[in-house]
Amino acid sequence: EGYQLMYGHLEQRFDREFEVKRQFGQPLPRGNAECLAQLDAVAVHGEGAAQRVAAADRVLCRVLVFNVETCKCVARAGTMGTGQGQILGPSGVAFNDQGELYVSDLRLHRIQVFDSSGAYLRRVGADMTRAFSQPCGLAFS
């Protein structure tokens, strides 16, 4: 009811109809290992059968990586916390040309790097030195 009061006046209009081709992840409940609560950023890497899409979930504080062809989760990066490989506010994801996954963390003021299986490799910046102030996006060219 509150949602309707706040947003009921907004209309969504599209000039085309879209067909869903693929769906990644599952809706809550939280017990599901592939669920997504609040998707905040996505990145795509690779081609053909090896193509992957990473999805950053700000509520569950992790990044899930899916195979684009099969829509199956192939890696998980990060857990909730402040240590190495842990995330509190994933706000951006990007793959470099070697397939490493970079995750910006808005709350911990750092960028962490994970390998293709989701294992922690290294970080850039630190939560105490604030090398970054609330990084909220990533991109490689």
PDB file of C-alpha atoms in Angstrom:
ATOM      1  CA  GLU A   1       0.000   0.000   0.000  1.00  0.00           C
ATOM      2  CA  GLY A   2       2.821   2.416   0.915  1.00  0.00           C
ATOM      3  CA  TYR A   3       4.585   1.563  -2.331  1.00  0.00           C
ATOM      4  CA  GLN A   4       1.425   2.359  -4.292  1.00  0.00           C
ATOM      5  CA  LEU A   5       1.090   5.715  -2.534  1.00  0.00           C
ATOM      6  CA  MET A   6       4.689   6.682  -3.312  1.00  0.00           C
ATOM      7  CA  TYR A   7       5.074   5.264  -6.795  1.00  0.00           C
ATOM      8  CA  GLY A   8       1.551   4.629  -8.060  1.00  0.00           C
ATOM      9  CA  HIS A   9       1.564   7.806 -10.160  1.00  0.00           C
ATOM     10  CA  LEU A  10       4.528   6.587 -12.223  1.00  0.00           C
ATOM     11  CA  GLU A  11       3.684   4.771 -15.404  1.00  0.00           C
ATOM     12  CA  GLN A  12       5.979   2.438 -17.236  1.00  0.00           C
ATOM     13  CA  ARG A  13       5.673   2.666 -20.988  1.00  0.00           C
ATOM     14  CA  PHE A  14       7.686   0.758 -23.523  1.00  0.00           C
ATOM     15  CA  ASP A  15       7.650   1.158 -27.281  1.00  0.00           C
ATOM     16  CA  ARG A  16       8.492  -2.529 -27.746  1.00  0.00           C
ATOM     17  CA  GLU A  17       7.725  -5.829 -26.154  1.00  0.00           C
ATOM     18  CA  PHE A  18      10.656  -7.746 -24.772  1.00  0.00           C
ATOM     19  CA  GLU A  19      10.963 -11.476 -24.503  1.00  0.00           C
ATOM     20  CA  VAL A  20      12.991 -12.931 -21.630  1.00  0.00           C
ATOM     21  CA  LYS A  21      15.805 -14.984 -23.167  1.00  0.00           C
ATOM     22  CA  ARG A  22      17.719 -15.932 -20.026  1.00  0.00           C
ATOM     23  CA  GLN A  23      17.256 -15.566 -16.291  1.00  0.00           C
ATOM     24  CA  PHE A  24      20.139 -15.744 -13.828  1.00  0.00           C
ATOM     25  CA  GLY A  25      19.857 -16.569 -10.142  1.00  0.00           C
ATOM     26  CA  GLN A  26      16.833 -17.310  -8.032  1.00  0.00           C
ATOM     27  CA  PRO A  27      14.571 -15.095  -5.919  1.00  0.00           C
ATOM     28  CA  LEU A  28      14.773 -15.175  -2.127  1.00  0.00           C
ATOM     29  CA  PRO A  29      14.512 -17.058   0.374  1.00  0.00           C
ATOM     30  CA  ARG A  30      18.055 -16.575   1.578  1.00  0.00           C
ATOM     31  CA  GLY A  31      18.688 -20.292   2.009  1.00  0.00           C
ATOM     32  CA  ASN A  32      19.074 -20.664  -1.738  1.00  0.00           C
ATOM     33  CA  ALA A  33      22.767 -20.523  -2.724  1.00  0.00           C
ATOM     34  CA  GLU A  34      21.943 -18.846  -6.057  1.00  0.00           C
ATOM     35  CA  CYS A  35      19.439 -16.268  -4.799  1.00  0.00           C
ATOM     36  CA  LEU A  36      19.786 -12.567  -5.515  1.00  0.00           C
ATOM     37  CA  ALA A  37      18.234 -10.042  -3.123  1.00  0.00           C
ATOM     38  CA  GLN A  38      19.303  -6.643  -4.525  1.00  0.00           C
ATOM     39  CA  LEU A  39      21.201  -6.661  -7.763  1.00  0.00           C
ATOM     40  CA  ASP A  40      23.434  -3.603  -7.904  1.00  0.00           C
ATOM     41  CA  ALA A  41      25.871  -4.160 -10.780  1.00  0.00           C
ATOM     42  CA  VAL A  42      26.628  -6.614 -13.576  1.00  0.00           C
ATOM     43  CA  ALA A  43      29.596  -7.322 -15.848  1.00  0.00           C
ATOM     44  CA  VAL A  44      30.078  -9.683 -18.786  1.00  0.00           C
ATOM     45  CA  HIS A  45      33.270 -11.460 -19.852  1.00  0.00           C
ATOM     46  CA  GLY A  46      34.226 -13.935 -22.541  1.00  0.00           C
ATOM     47  CA  GLU A  47      32.534 -15.334 -25.605  1.00  0.00           C
ATOM     48  CA  GLY A  48      30.544 -18.385 -26.630  1.00  0.00           C
ATOM     49  CA  ALA A  49      30.281 -21.263 -24.156  1.00  0.00           C
ATOM     50  CA  ALA A  50      32.800 -19.608 -21.821  1.00  0.00           C
ATOM     51  CA  GLN A  51      30.913 -16.303 -21.511  1.00  0.00           C
ATOM     52  CA  ARG A  52      30.140 -15.306 -17.924  1.00  0.00           C
ATOM     53  CA  VAL A  53      28.062 -12.649 -16.219  1.00  0.00           C
ATOM     54  CA  ALA A  54      28.839 -11.404 -12.691  1.00  0.00           C
ATOM     55  CA  ALA A  55      26.035 -10.028 -10.516  1.00  0.00           C
ATOM     56  CA  ALA A  56      26.784  -7.997  -7.358  1.00  0.00           C
ATOM     57  CA  ASP A  57      24.220  -8.361  -4.585  1.00  0.00           C
ATOM     58  CA  ARG A  58      24.381  -5.501  -2.075  1.00  0.00           C
ATOM     59  CA  VAL A  59      22.048  -7.097   0.488  1.00  0.00           C
ATOM     60  CA  LEU A  60      23.703 -10.530   0.593  1.00  0.00           C
ATOM     61  CA  CYS A  61      27.204  -8.971   0.246  1.00  0.00           C
ATOM     62  CA  ARG A  62      28.532 -11.229  -2.486  1.00  0.00           C
ATOM     63  CA  VAL A  63      28.981 -11.607  -6.208  1.00  0.00           C
ATOM     64  CA  LEU A  64      27.600 -14.564  -8.131  1.00  0.00           C
ATOM     65  CA  VAL A  65      29.069 -15.499 -11.515  1.00  0.00           C
ATOM     66  CA  PHE A  66      26.865 -17.306 -14.025  1.00  0.00           C
ATOM     67  CA  ASN A  67      27.615 -19.081 -17.290  1.00  0.00           C
ATOM     68  CA  VAL A  68      25.644 -17.155 -19.913  1.00  0.00           C
ATOM     69  CA  GLU A  69      24.710 -20.224 -22.007  1.00  0.00           C
ATOM     70  CA  THR A  70      23.605 -22.506 -19.166  1.00  0.00           C
ATOM     71  CA  CYS A  71      22.468 -19.800 -16.682  1.00  0.00           C
ATOM     72  CA  LYS A  72      24.125 -21.869 -13.937  1.00  0.00           C
ATOM     73  CA  CYS A  73      26.148 -20.322 -11.123  1.00  0.00           C
ATOM     74  CA  VAL A  74      29.816 -21.183 -11.741  1.00  0.00           C
ATOM     75  CA  ALA A  75      31.503 -19.104  -9.002  1.00  0.00           C
ATOM     76  CA  ARG A  76      30.823 -17.097  -5.863  1.00  0.00           C
ATOM     77  CA  ALA A  77      33.071 -14.230  -4.769  1.00  0.00           C
ATOM     78  CA  GLY A  78      33.000 -12.711  -1.319  1.00  0.00           C
ATOM     79  CA  THR A  79      31.166 -13.266   1.919  1.00  0.00           C
ATOM     80  CA  MET A  80      29.755 -10.720   4.352  1.00  0.00           C
ATOM     81  CA  GLY A  81      32.449  -9.145   6.522  1.00  0.00           C
ATOM     82  CA  THR A  82      35.453  -6.838   6.624  1.00  0.00           C
ATOM     83  CA  GLY A  83      38.382  -9.241   6.124  1.00  0.00           C
ATOM     84  CA  GLN A  84      40.224 -10.267   2.988  1.00  0.00           C
ATOM     85  CA  GLY A  85      37.781 -11.546   0.400  1.00  0.00           C
ATOM     86  CA  GLN A  86      34.830 -10.226   2.394  1.00  0.00           C
ATOM     87  CA  ILE A  87      32.396  -7.565   1.209  1.00  0.00           C
ATOM     88  CA  LEU A  88      29.978  -5.156   2.885  1.00  0.00           C
ATOM     89  CA  GLY A  89      28.730  -3.035  -0.001  1.00  0.00           C
ATOM     90  CA  PRO A  90      29.433  -4.428  -3.462  1.00  0.00           C
ATOM     91  CA  SER A  91      28.671  -1.578  -5.832  1.00  0.00           C
ATOM     92  CA  GLY A  92      30.543  -2.352  -9.022  1.00  0.00           C
ATOM     93  CA  VAL A  93      31.972  -5.342 -10.865  1.00  0.00           C
ATOM     94  CA  ALA A  94      34.225  -5.681 -13.896  1.00  0.00           C
ATOM     95  CA  PHE A  95      36.382  -8.342 -15.511  1.00  0.00           C
ATOM     96  CA  ASN A  96      39.879  -7.583 -16.777  1.00  0.00           C
ATOM     97  CA  ASP A  97      41.108  -9.180 -19.995  1.00  0.00           C
ATOM     98  CA  GLN A  98      42.590 -12.135 -18.028  1.00  0.00           C
ATOM     99  CA  GLY A  99      39.143 -12.894 -16.575  1.00  0.00           C
ATOM    100  CA  GLU A 100      39.915 -11.693 -13.048  1.00  0.00           C
ATOM    101  CA  LEU A 101      36.877 -10.237 -11.288  1.00  0.00           C
ATOM    102  CA  TYR A 102      37.209  -6.784  -9.696  1.00  0.00           C
ATOM    103  CA  VAL A 103      34.624  -5.814  -7.066  1.00  0.00           C
ATOM    104  CA  SER A 104      34.285  -2.282  -5.697  1.00  0.00           C
ATOM    105  CA  ASP A 105      33.072  -2.060  -2.112  1.00  0.00           C
ATOM    106  CA  LEU A 106      31.204   1.136  -1.285  1.00  0.00           C
ATOM    107  CA  ARG A 107      31.267   0.605   2.480  1.00  0.00           C
ATOM    108  CA  LEU A 108      34.846  -0.664   2.883  1.00  0.00           C
ATOM    109  CA  HIS A 109      36.343   1.916   0.460  1.00  0.00           C
ATOM    110  CA  ARG A 110      38.322  -0.627  -1.537  1.00  0.00           C
ATOM    111  CA  ILE A 111      38.442  -2.772  -4.642  1.00  0.00           C
ATOM    112  CA  GLN A 112      39.084  -6.496  -4.327  1.00  0.00           C
ATOM    113  CA  VAL A 113      40.226  -8.903  -7.017  1.00  0.00           C
ATOM    114  CA  PHE A 114      39.043 -12.518  -7.336  1.00  0.00           C
ATOM    115  CA  ASP A 115      40.097 -15.279  -9.733  1.00  0.00           C
ATOM    116  CA  SER A 116      37.720 -17.058 -12.125  1.00  0.00           C
ATOM    117  CA  SER A 117      36.676 -19.525  -9.410  1.00  0.00           C
ATOM    118  CA  GLY A 118      35.853 -16.724  -6.930  1.00  0.00           C
ATOM    119  CA  ALA A 119      38.983 -17.084  -4.784  1.00  0.00           C
ATOM    120  CA  TYR A 120      40.390 -13.872  -3.295  1.00  0.00           C
ATOM    121  CA  LEU A 121      43.612 -12.643  -4.931  1.00  0.00           C
ATOM    122  CA  ARG A 122      44.363  -9.117  -3.696  1.00  0.00           C
ATOM    123  CA  ARG A 123      42.894  -5.722  -2.861  1.00  0.00           C
ATOM    124  CA  VAL A 124      43.444  -2.139  -3.907  1.00  0.00           C
ATOM    125  CA  GLY A 125      42.839   0.508  -1.275  1.00  0.00           C
ATOM    126  CA  ALA A 126      41.997  -0.127   2.350  1.00  0.00           C
ATOM    127  CA  ASP A 127      39.102   0.578   4.660  1.00  0.00           C
ATOM    128  CA  MET A 128      41.262   2.546   7.130  1.00  0.00           C
ATOM    129  CA  THR A 129      43.379   4.609   4.704  1.00  0.00           C
ATOM    130  CA  ARG A 130      40.448   5.340   2.391  1.00  0.00           C
ATOM    131  CA  ALA A 131      42.460   5.140  -0.806  1.00  0.00           C
ATOM    132  CA  PHE A 132      39.007   5.261  -2.413  1.00  0.00           C
ATOM    133  CA  SER A 133      36.031   7.108  -1.046  1.00  0.00           C
ATOM    134  CA  GLN A 134      32.965   4.962  -1.614  1.00  0.00           C
ATOM    135  CA  PRO A 135      33.882   3.489  -5.031  1.00  0.00           C
ATOM    136  CA  CYS A 136      30.644   2.762  -6.836  1.00  0.00           C
ATOM    137  CA  GLY A 137      31.561   1.518 -10.290  1.00  0.00           C
ATOM    138  CA  LEU A 138      34.238  -0.184 -12.329  1.00  0.00           C
ATOM    139  CA  ALA A 139      35.113  -0.493 -16.007  1.00  0.00           C
ATOM    140  CA  PHE A 140      38.005  -1.660 -18.141  1.00  0.00           C
ATOM    141  CA  SER A 141      38.663  -0.610 -21.710  1.00  0.00           C
TER     142      SER A 141
END
